[in-house]
Amino acid sequence: MSSGAEHEDRFRRVYALNFEPLLAYAMRRVEQPEDAADVVAETFLVAWRRSRDMPPDAEVRLWLYGVARRVLANHHRGGVRRERLGDRLRQRLRVAVAVDPGSEVPERLTVQAALARLGELDREVLMLTFWEGLEPREAAAVLHVNPAAVRTRLSRARARLRELVGDDLGPPGHVLDVMAARTSEGGR
């Protein structure tokens, strides 16, 4: 094949002759028709990219079946990975909901009102360090500020939060208990 037009014409012929057999092949191997269409599309994408490697017309369907077989294997592996990820996310959500301080602590409204009275950056520093479990250097990266500035803001924000909450919640250390979310060490 010397010219781009000949190359494209051959690909169009291969596509026209093999689309339906490949779609039937994929349909028999997946659960959803949409997945079969994706498999065929991916197969022809690989064929287009590797069209210079395509065998002669008499053998091209077998070659396409081989490509489709590998695409299907990737599709199935991806489905298993998505399923496992979904299971892990559902498990984490159950754990996160079970330990959400906002739903467990009766003083939640007092803390929320106090947080609302803080400046935006101070509130975000507190929430990133306590609720999201980030270290000050990690919060600094999220906020695009110097880690020393985050440590200073965190110290001042804690003191200001204690002032705002007052003695309503008991000893000052109790405020931190309200703010802190329990995170599993295995997930970090």
PDB file of N, CA, C and O in Angstrom, residues 23-77:
ATOM      1  N   LEU A  23     -19.304  -7.664  15.558  1.00  0.00           N
ATOM      2  CA  LEU A  23     -20.342  -7.272  16.509  1.00  0.00           C
ATOM      3  C   LEU A  23     -21.029  -8.517  17.072  1.00  0.00           C
ATOM      4  O   LEU A  23     -21.257  -8.608  18.287  1.00  0.00           O
ATOM      5  N   ALA A  24     -21.338  -9.484  16.223  1.00  0.00           N
ATOM      6  CA  ALA A  24     -21.955 -10.725  16.698  1.00  0.00           C
ATOM      7  C   ALA A  24     -21.011 -11.447  17.661  1.00  0.00           C
ATOM      8  O   ALA A  24     -21.437 -11.957  18.712  1.00  0.00           O
ATOM      9  N   TYR A  25     -19.728 -11.490  17.322  1.00  0.00           N
ATOM     10  CA  TYR A  25     -18.711 -12.103  18.182  1.00  0.00           C
ATOM     11  C   TYR A  25     -18.715 -11.441  19.564  1.00  0.00           C
ATOM     12  O   TYR A  25     -18.739 -12.122  20.597  1.00  0.00           O
ATOM     13  N   ALA A  26     -18.716 -10.116  19.581  1.00  0.00           N
ATOM     14  CA  ALA A  26     -18.674  -9.379  20.852  1.00  0.00           C
ATOM     15  C   ALA A  26     -19.983  -9.537  21.621  1.00  0.00           C
ATOM     16  O   ALA A  26     -19.968  -9.692  22.852  1.00  0.00           O
ATOM     17  N   MET A  27     -21.119  -9.506  20.926  1.00  0.00           N
ATOM     18  CA  MET A  27     -22.425  -9.615  21.593  1.00  0.00           C
ATOM     19  C   MET A  27     -22.555 -10.932  22.365  1.00  0.00           C
ATOM     20  O   MET A  27     -23.191 -10.973  23.410  1.00  0.00           O
ATOM     21  N   ARG A  28     -21.958 -11.984  21.838  1.00  0.00           N
ATOM     22  CA  ARG A  28     -22.041 -13.284  22.502  1.00  0.00           C
ATOM     23  C   ARG A  28     -21.117 -13.362  23.718  1.00  0.00           C
ATOM     24  O   ARG A  28     -21.171 -14.329  24.467  1.00  0.00           O
ATOM     25  N   ARG A  29     -20.291 -12.354  23.918  1.00  0.00           N
ATOM     26  CA  ARG A  29     -19.278 -12.431  24.976  1.00  0.00           C
ATOM     27  C   ARG A  29     -19.408 -11.349  26.044  1.00  0.00           C
ATOM     28  O   ARG A  29     -18.608 -11.290  26.960  1.00  0.00           O
ATOM     29  N   VAL A  30     -20.384 -10.464  25.913  1.00  0.00           N
ATOM     30  CA  VAL A  30     -20.596  -9.422  26.912  1.00  0.00           C
ATOM     31  C   VAL A  30     -22.046  -9.440  27.375  1.00  0.00           C
ATOM     32  O   VAL A  30     -22.905 -10.032  26.717  1.00  0.00           O
ATOM     33  N   GLU A  31     -22.294  -8.786  28.504  1.00  0.00           N
ATOM     34  CA  GLU A  31     -23.655  -8.781  29.055  1.00  0.00           C
ATOM     35  C   GLU A  31     -24.541  -7.700  28.436  1.00  0.00           C
ATOM     36  O   GLU A  31     -25.736  -7.893  28.287  1.00  0.00           O
ATOM     37  N   GLN A  32     -23.953  -6.554  28.125  1.00  0.00           N
ATOM     38  CA  GLN A  32     -24.731  -5.419  27.618  1.00  0.00           C
ATOM     39  C   GLN A  32     -24.398  -5.146  26.150  1.00  0.00           C
ATOM     40  O   GLN A  32     -23.228  -5.119  25.779  1.00  0.00           O
ATOM     41  N   PRO A  33     -25.409  -4.878  25.322  1.00  0.00           N
ATOM     42  CA  PRO A  33     -25.154  -4.559  23.912  1.00  0.00           C
ATOM     43  C   PRO A  33     -24.229  -3.342  23.744  1.00  0.00           C
ATOM     44  O   PRO A  33     -23.415  -3.297  22.824  1.00  0.00           O
ATOM     45  N   GLU A  34     -24.353  -2.370  24.648  1.00  0.00           N
ATOM     46  CA  GLU A  34     -23.501  -1.182  24.573  1.00  0.00           C
ATOM     47  C   GLU A  34     -22.029  -1.571  24.720  1.00  0.00           C
ATOM     48  O   GLU A  34     -21.151  -0.977  24.095  1.00  0.00           O
ATOM     49  N   ASP A  35     -21.767  -2.577  25.569  1.00  0.00           N
ATOM     50  CA  ASP A  35     -20.389  -3.038  25.742  1.00  0.00           C
ATOM     51  C   ASP A  35     -19.862  -3.679  24.462  1.00  0.00           C
ATOM     52  O   ASP A  35     -18.697  -3.511  24.108  1.00  0.00           O
ATOM     53  N   ALA A  36     -20.737  -4.397  23.759  1.00  0.00           N
ATOM     54  CA  ALA A  36     -20.316  -5.020  22.498  1.00  0.00           C
ATOM     55  C   ALA A  36     -19.949  -3.943  21.483  1.00  0.00           C
ATOM     56  O   ALA A  36     -18.942  -4.058  20.769  1.00  0.00           O
ATOM     57  N   ALA A  37     -20.736  -2.888  21.425  1.00  0.00           N
ATOM     58  CA  ALA A  37     -20.433  -1.790  20.505  1.00  0.00           C
ATOM     59  C   ALA A  37     -19.091  -1.154  20.867  1.00  0.00           C
ATOM     60  O   ALA A  37     -18.292  -0.827  19.969  1.00  0.00           O
ATOM     61  N   ASP A  38     -18.818  -0.996  22.159  1.00  0.00           N
ATOM     62  CA  ASP A  38     -17.533  -0.442  22.595  1.00  0.00           C
ATOM     63  C   ASP A  38     -16.372  -1.355  22.195  1.00  0.00           C
ATOM     64  O   ASP A  38     -15.320  -0.881  21.764  1.00  0.00           O
ATOM     65  N   VAL A  39     -16.573  -2.654  22.342  1.00  0.00           N
ATOM     66  CA  VAL A  39     -15.529  -3.617  21.991  1.00  0.00           C
ATOM     67  C   VAL A  39     -15.226  -3.538  20.493  1.00  0.00           C
ATOM     68  O   VAL A  39     -14.066  -3.514  20.075  1.00  0.00           O
ATOM     69  N   VAL A  40     -16.251  -3.482  19.681  1.00  0.00           N
ATOM     70  CA  VAL A  40     -16.054  -3.412  18.228  1.00  0.00           C
ATOM     71  C   VAL A  40     -15.376  -2.090  17.853  1.00  0.00           C
ATOM     72  O   VAL A  40     -14.448  -2.073  17.040  1.00  0.00           O
ATOM     73  N   ALA A  41     -15.817  -1.008  18.459  1.00  0.00           N
ATOM     74  CA  ALA A  41     -15.197   0.291  18.170  1.00  0.00           C
ATOM     75  C   ALA A  41     -13.713   0.273  18.542  1.00  0.00           C
ATOM     76  O   ALA A  41     -12.867   0.742  17.765  1.00  0.00           O
ATOM     77  N   GLU A  42     -13.400  -0.266  19.706  1.00  0.00           N
ATOM     78  CA  GLU A  42     -11.998  -0.350  20.142  1.00  0.00           C
ATOM     79  C   GLU A  42     -11.199  -1.270  19.217  1.00  0.00           C
ATOM     80  O   GLU A  42     -10.050  -0.993  18.896  1.00  0.00           O
ATOM     81  N   THR A  43     -11.812  -2.349  18.784  1.00  0.00           N
ATOM     82  CA  THR A  43     -11.134  -3.280  17.867  1.00  0.00           C
ATOM     83  C   THR A  43     -10.775  -2.582  16.565  1.00  0.00           C
ATOM     84  O   THR A  43      -9.640  -2.695  16.080  1.00  0.00           O
ATOM     85  N   PHE A  44     -11.714  -1.823  16.005  1.00  0.00           N
ATOM     86  CA  PHE A  44     -11.416  -1.128  14.754  1.00  0.00           C
ATOM     87  C   PHE A  44     -10.463   0.047  14.961  1.00  0.00           C
ATOM     88  O   PHE A  44      -9.706   0.394  14.056  1.00  0.00           O
ATOM     89  N   LEU A  45     -10.456   0.615  16.140  1.00  0.00           N
ATOM     90  CA  LEU A  45      -9.470   1.657  16.431  1.00  0.00           C
ATOM     91  C   LEU A  45      -8.061   1.054  16.412  1.00  0.00           C
ATOM     92  O   LEU A  45      -7.140   1.621  15.813  1.00  0.00           O
ATOM     93  N   VAL A  46      -7.917  -0.097  17.042  1.00  0.00           N
ATOM     94  CA  VAL A  46      -6.619  -0.789  17.017  1.00  0.00           C
ATOM     95  C   VAL A  46      -6.264  -1.160  15.578  1.00  0.00           C
ATOM     96  O   VAL A  46      -5.117  -0.988  15.141  1.00  0.00           O
ATOM     97  N   ALA A  47      -7.251  -1.640  14.837  1.00  0.00           N
ATOM     98  CA  ALA A  47      -6.999  -2.021  13.445  1.00  0.00           C
ATOM     99  C   ALA A  47      -6.556  -0.807  12.626  1.00  0.00           C
ATOM    100  O   ALA A  47      -5.653  -0.910  11.794  1.00  0.00           O
ATOM    101  N   TRP A  48      -7.167   0.344  12.846  1.00  0.00           N
ATOM    102  CA  TRP A  48      -6.778   1.554  12.122  1.00  0.00           C
ATOM    103  C   TRP A  48      -5.344   1.946  12.472  1.00  0.00           C
ATOM    104  O   TRP A  48      -4.545   2.254  11.598  1.00  0.00           O
ATOM    105  N   ARG A  49      -5.058   1.926  13.767  1.00  0.00           N
ATOM    106  CA  ARG A  49      -3.706   2.308  14.199  1.00  0.00           C
ATOM    107  C   ARG A  49      -2.642   1.335  13.697  1.00  0.00           C
ATOM    108  O   ARG A  49      -1.510   1.729  13.452  1.00  0.00           O
ATOM    109  N   ARG A  50      -3.014   0.077  13.580  1.00  0.00           N
ATOM    110  CA  ARG A  50      -2.051  -0.944  13.158  1.00  0.00           C
ATOM    111  C   ARG A  50      -2.355  -1.452  11.755  1.00  0.00           C
ATOM    112  O   ARG A  50      -1.968  -2.561  11.387  1.00  0.00           O
ATOM    113  N   SER A  51      -3.035  -0.649  10.956  1.00  0.00           N
ATOM    114  CA  SER A  51      -3.471  -1.121   9.631  1.00  0.00           C
ATOM    115  C   SER A  51      -2.300  -1.529   8.735  1.00  0.00           C
ATOM    116  O   SER A  51      -2.470  -2.386   7.872  1.00  0.00           O
ATOM    117  N   ARG A  52      -1.149  -0.972   8.956  1.00  0.00           N
ATOM    118  CA  ARG A  52       0.031  -1.383   8.173  1.00  0.00           C
ATOM    119  C   ARG A  52       0.451  -2.809   8.536  1.00  0.00           C
ATOM    120  O   ARG A  52       1.110  -3.473   7.756  1.00  0.00           O
ATOM    121  N   ASP A  53       0.050  -3.272   9.722  1.00  0.00           N
ATOM    122  CA  ASP A  53       0.375  -4.638  10.164  1.00  0.00           C
ATOM    123  C   ASP A  53      -0.712  -5.646   9.798  1.00  0.00           C
ATOM    124  O   ASP A  53      -0.557  -6.843  10.061  1.00  0.00           O
ATOM    125  N   MET A  54      -1.835  -5.160   9.263  1.00  0.00           N
ATOM    126  CA  MET A  54      -2.930  -6.066   8.932  1.00  0.00           C
ATOM    127  C   MET A  54      -2.487  -7.091   7.901  1.00  0.00           C
ATOM    128  O   MET A  54      -1.817  -6.751   6.933  1.00  0.00           O
ATOM    129  N   PRO A  55      -2.892  -8.354   8.104  1.00  0.00           N
ATOM    130  CA  PRO A  55      -2.538  -9.393   7.134  1.00  0.00           C
ATOM    131  C   PRO A  55      -3.350  -9.233   5.846  1.00  0.00           C
ATOM    132  O   PRO A  55      -4.259  -8.410   5.780  1.00  0.00           O
ATOM    133  N   PRO A  56      -3.060 -10.049   4.873  1.00  0.00           N
ATOM    134  CA  PRO A  56      -3.833  -9.988   3.616  1.00  0.00           C
ATOM    135  C   PRO A  56      -5.326 -10.221   3.883  1.00  0.00           C
ATOM    136  O   PRO A  56      -5.726 -10.789   4.896  1.00  0.00           O
ATOM    137  N   ASP A  57      -6.139  -9.786   2.937  1.00  0.00           N
ATOM    138  CA  ASP A  57      -7.592  -9.827   3.105  1.00  0.00           C
ATOM    139  C   ASP A  57      -8.124 -11.200   3.515  1.00  0.00           C
ATOM    140  O   ASP A  57      -9.064 -11.289   4.298  1.00  0.00           O
ATOM    141  N   ALA A  58      -7.552 -12.258   3.019  1.00  0.00           N
ATOM    142  CA  ALA A  58      -8.030 -13.596   3.335  1.00  0.00           C
ATOM    143  C   ALA A  58      -7.860 -13.928   4.822  1.00  0.00           C
ATOM    144  O   ALA A  58      -8.602 -14.743   5.365  1.00  0.00           O
ATOM    145  N   GLU A  59      -6.926 -13.295   5.488  1.00  0.00           N
ATOM    146  CA  GLU A  59      -6.643 -13.598   6.896  1.00  0.00           C
ATOM    147  C   GLU A  59      -7.057 -12.481   7.849  1.00  0.00           C
ATOM    148  O   GLU A  59      -6.918 -12.628   9.063  1.00  0.00           O
ATOM    149  N   VAL A  60      -7.584 -11.380   7.310  1.00  0.00           N
ATOM    150  CA  VAL A  60      -7.827 -10.214   8.141  1.00  0.00           C
ATOM    151  C   VAL A  60      -8.900 -10.451   9.217  1.00  0.00           C
ATOM    152  O   VAL A  60      -8.785  -9.952  10.329  1.00  0.00           O
ATOM    153  N   ARG A  61      -9.937 -11.243   8.883  1.00  0.00           N
ATOM    154  CA  ARG A  61     -10.989 -11.475   9.882  1.00  0.00           C
ATOM    155  C   ARG A  61     -10.430 -12.212  11.093  1.00  0.00           C
ATOM    156  O   ARG A  61     -10.755 -11.879  12.227  1.00  0.00           O
ATOM    157  N   LEU A  62      -9.582 -13.183  10.856  1.00  0.00           N
ATOM    158  CA  LEU A  62      -8.981 -13.914  11.972  1.00  0.00           C
ATOM    159  C   LEU A  62      -8.121 -12.976  12.823  1.00  0.00           C
ATOM    160  O   LEU A  62      -8.130 -13.040  14.049  1.00  0.00           O
ATOM    161  N   TRP A  63      -7.403 -12.095  12.160  1.00  0.00           N
ATOM    162  CA  TRP A  63      -6.585 -11.116  12.868  1.00  0.00           C
ATOM    163  C   TRP A  63      -7.470 -10.195  13.716  1.00  0.00           C
ATOM    164  O   TRP A  63      -7.161  -9.920  14.880  1.00  0.00           O
ATOM    165  N   LEU A  64      -8.591  -9.755  13.128  1.00  0.00           N
ATOM    166  CA  LEU A  64      -9.524  -8.895  13.862  1.00  0.00           C
ATOM    167  C   LEU A  64     -10.137  -9.627  15.057  1.00  0.00           C
ATOM    168  O   LEU A  64     -10.334  -9.026  16.121  1.00  0.00           O
ATOM    169  N   TYR A  65     -10.450 -10.913  14.886  1.00  0.00           N
ATOM    170  CA  TYR A  65     -10.954 -11.687  16.024  1.00  0.00           C
ATOM    171  C   TYR A  65      -9.901 -11.732  17.146  1.00  0.00           C
ATOM    172  O   TYR A  65     -10.240 -11.638  18.322  1.00  0.00           O
ATOM    173  N   GLY A  66      -8.660 -11.879  16.771  1.00  0.00           N
ATOM    174  CA  GLY A  66      -7.592 -11.876  17.776  1.00  0.00           C
ATOM    175  C   GLY A  66      -7.514 -10.542  18.506  1.00  0.00           C
ATOM    176  O   GLY A  66      -7.365 -10.496  19.728  1.00  0.00           O
ATOM    177  N   VAL A  67      -7.637  -9.450  17.748  1.00  0.00           N
ATOM    178  CA  VAL A  67      -7.637  -8.118  18.363  1.00  0.00           C
ATOM    179  C   VAL A  67      -8.857  -7.981  19.271  1.00  0.00           C
ATOM    180  O   VAL A  67      -8.745  -7.533  20.422  1.00  0.00           O
ATOM    181  N   ALA A  68     -10.024  -8.397  18.779  1.00  0.00           N
ATOM    182  CA  ALA A  68     -11.253  -8.298  19.579  1.00  0.00           C
ATOM    183  C   ALA A  68     -11.146  -9.140  20.844  1.00  0.00           C
ATOM    184  O   ALA A  68     -11.627  -8.730  21.910  1.00  0.00           O
ATOM    185  N   ARG A  69     -10.515 -10.278  20.738  1.00  0.00           N
ATOM    186  CA  ARG A  69     -10.344 -11.145  21.909  1.00  0.00           C
ATOM    187  C   ARG A  69      -9.533 -10.428  22.986  1.00  0.00           C
ATOM    188  O   ARG A  69      -9.869 -10.472  24.172  1.00  0.00           O
ATOM    189  N   ARG A  70      -8.457  -9.741  22.591  1.00  0.00           N
ATOM    190  CA  ARG A  70      -7.642  -8.996  23.562  1.00  0.00           C
ATOM    191  C   ARG A  70      -8.405  -7.789  24.111  1.00  0.00           C
ATOM    192  O   ARG A  70      -8.313  -7.473  25.301  1.00  0.00           O
ATOM    193  N   VAL A  71      -9.177  -7.128  23.264  1.00  0.00           N
ATOM    194  CA  VAL A  71      -9.995  -6.003  23.724  1.00  0.00           C
ATOM    195  C   VAL A  71     -11.021  -6.500  24.749  1.00  0.00           C
ATOM    196  O   VAL A  71     -11.245  -5.862  25.786  1.00  0.00           O
ATOM    197  N   LEU A  72     -11.638  -7.640  24.464  1.00  0.00           N
ATOM    198  CA  LEU A  72     -12.600  -8.222  25.413  1.00  0.00           C
ATOM    199  C   LEU A  72     -11.935  -8.577  26.737  1.00  0.00           C
ATOM    200  O   LEU A  72     -12.511  -8.352  27.809  1.00  0.00           O
ATOM    201  N   ALA A  73     -10.738  -9.128  26.681  1.00  0.00           N
ATOM    202  CA  ALA A  73     -10.020  -9.462  27.920  1.00  0.00           C
ATOM    203  C   ALA A  73      -9.777  -8.200  28.733  1.00  0.00           C
ATOM    204  O   ALA A  73      -9.985  -8.188  29.965  1.00  0.00           O
ATOM    205  N   ASN A  74      -9.364  -7.124  28.078  1.00  0.00           N
ATOM    206  CA  ASN A  74      -9.166  -5.851  28.777  1.00  0.00           C
ATOM    207  C   ASN A  74     -10.483  -5.332  29.336  1.00  0.00           C
ATOM    208  O   ASN A  74     -10.540  -4.814  30.456  1.00  0.00           O
ATOM    209  N   HIS A  75     -11.548  -5.482  28.563  1.00  0.00           N
ATOM    210  CA  HIS A  75     -12.878  -5.045  29.004  1.00  0.00           C
ATOM    211  C   HIS A  75     -13.299  -5.802  30.271  1.00  0.00           C
ATOM    212  O   HIS A  75     -13.774  -5.196  31.223  1.00  0.00           O
ATOM    213  N   HIS A  76     -13.112  -7.111  30.263  1.00  0.00           N
ATOM    214  CA  HIS A  76     -13.503  -7.916  31.431  1.00  0.00           C
ATOM    215  C   HIS A  76     -12.639  -7.584  32.639  1.00  0.00           C
ATOM    216  O   HIS A  76     -13.145  -7.474  33.757  1.00  0.00           O
ATOM    217  N   ARG A  77     -11.337  -7.424  32.433  1.00  0.00           N
ATOM    218  CA  ARG A  77     -10.462  -7.036  33.545  1.00  0.00           C
ATOM    219  C   ARG A  77     -10.877  -5.675  34.094  1.00  0.00           C
ATOM    220  O   ARG A  77     -10.906  -5.463  35.307  1.00  0.00           O
TER     221      ARG A  77
END
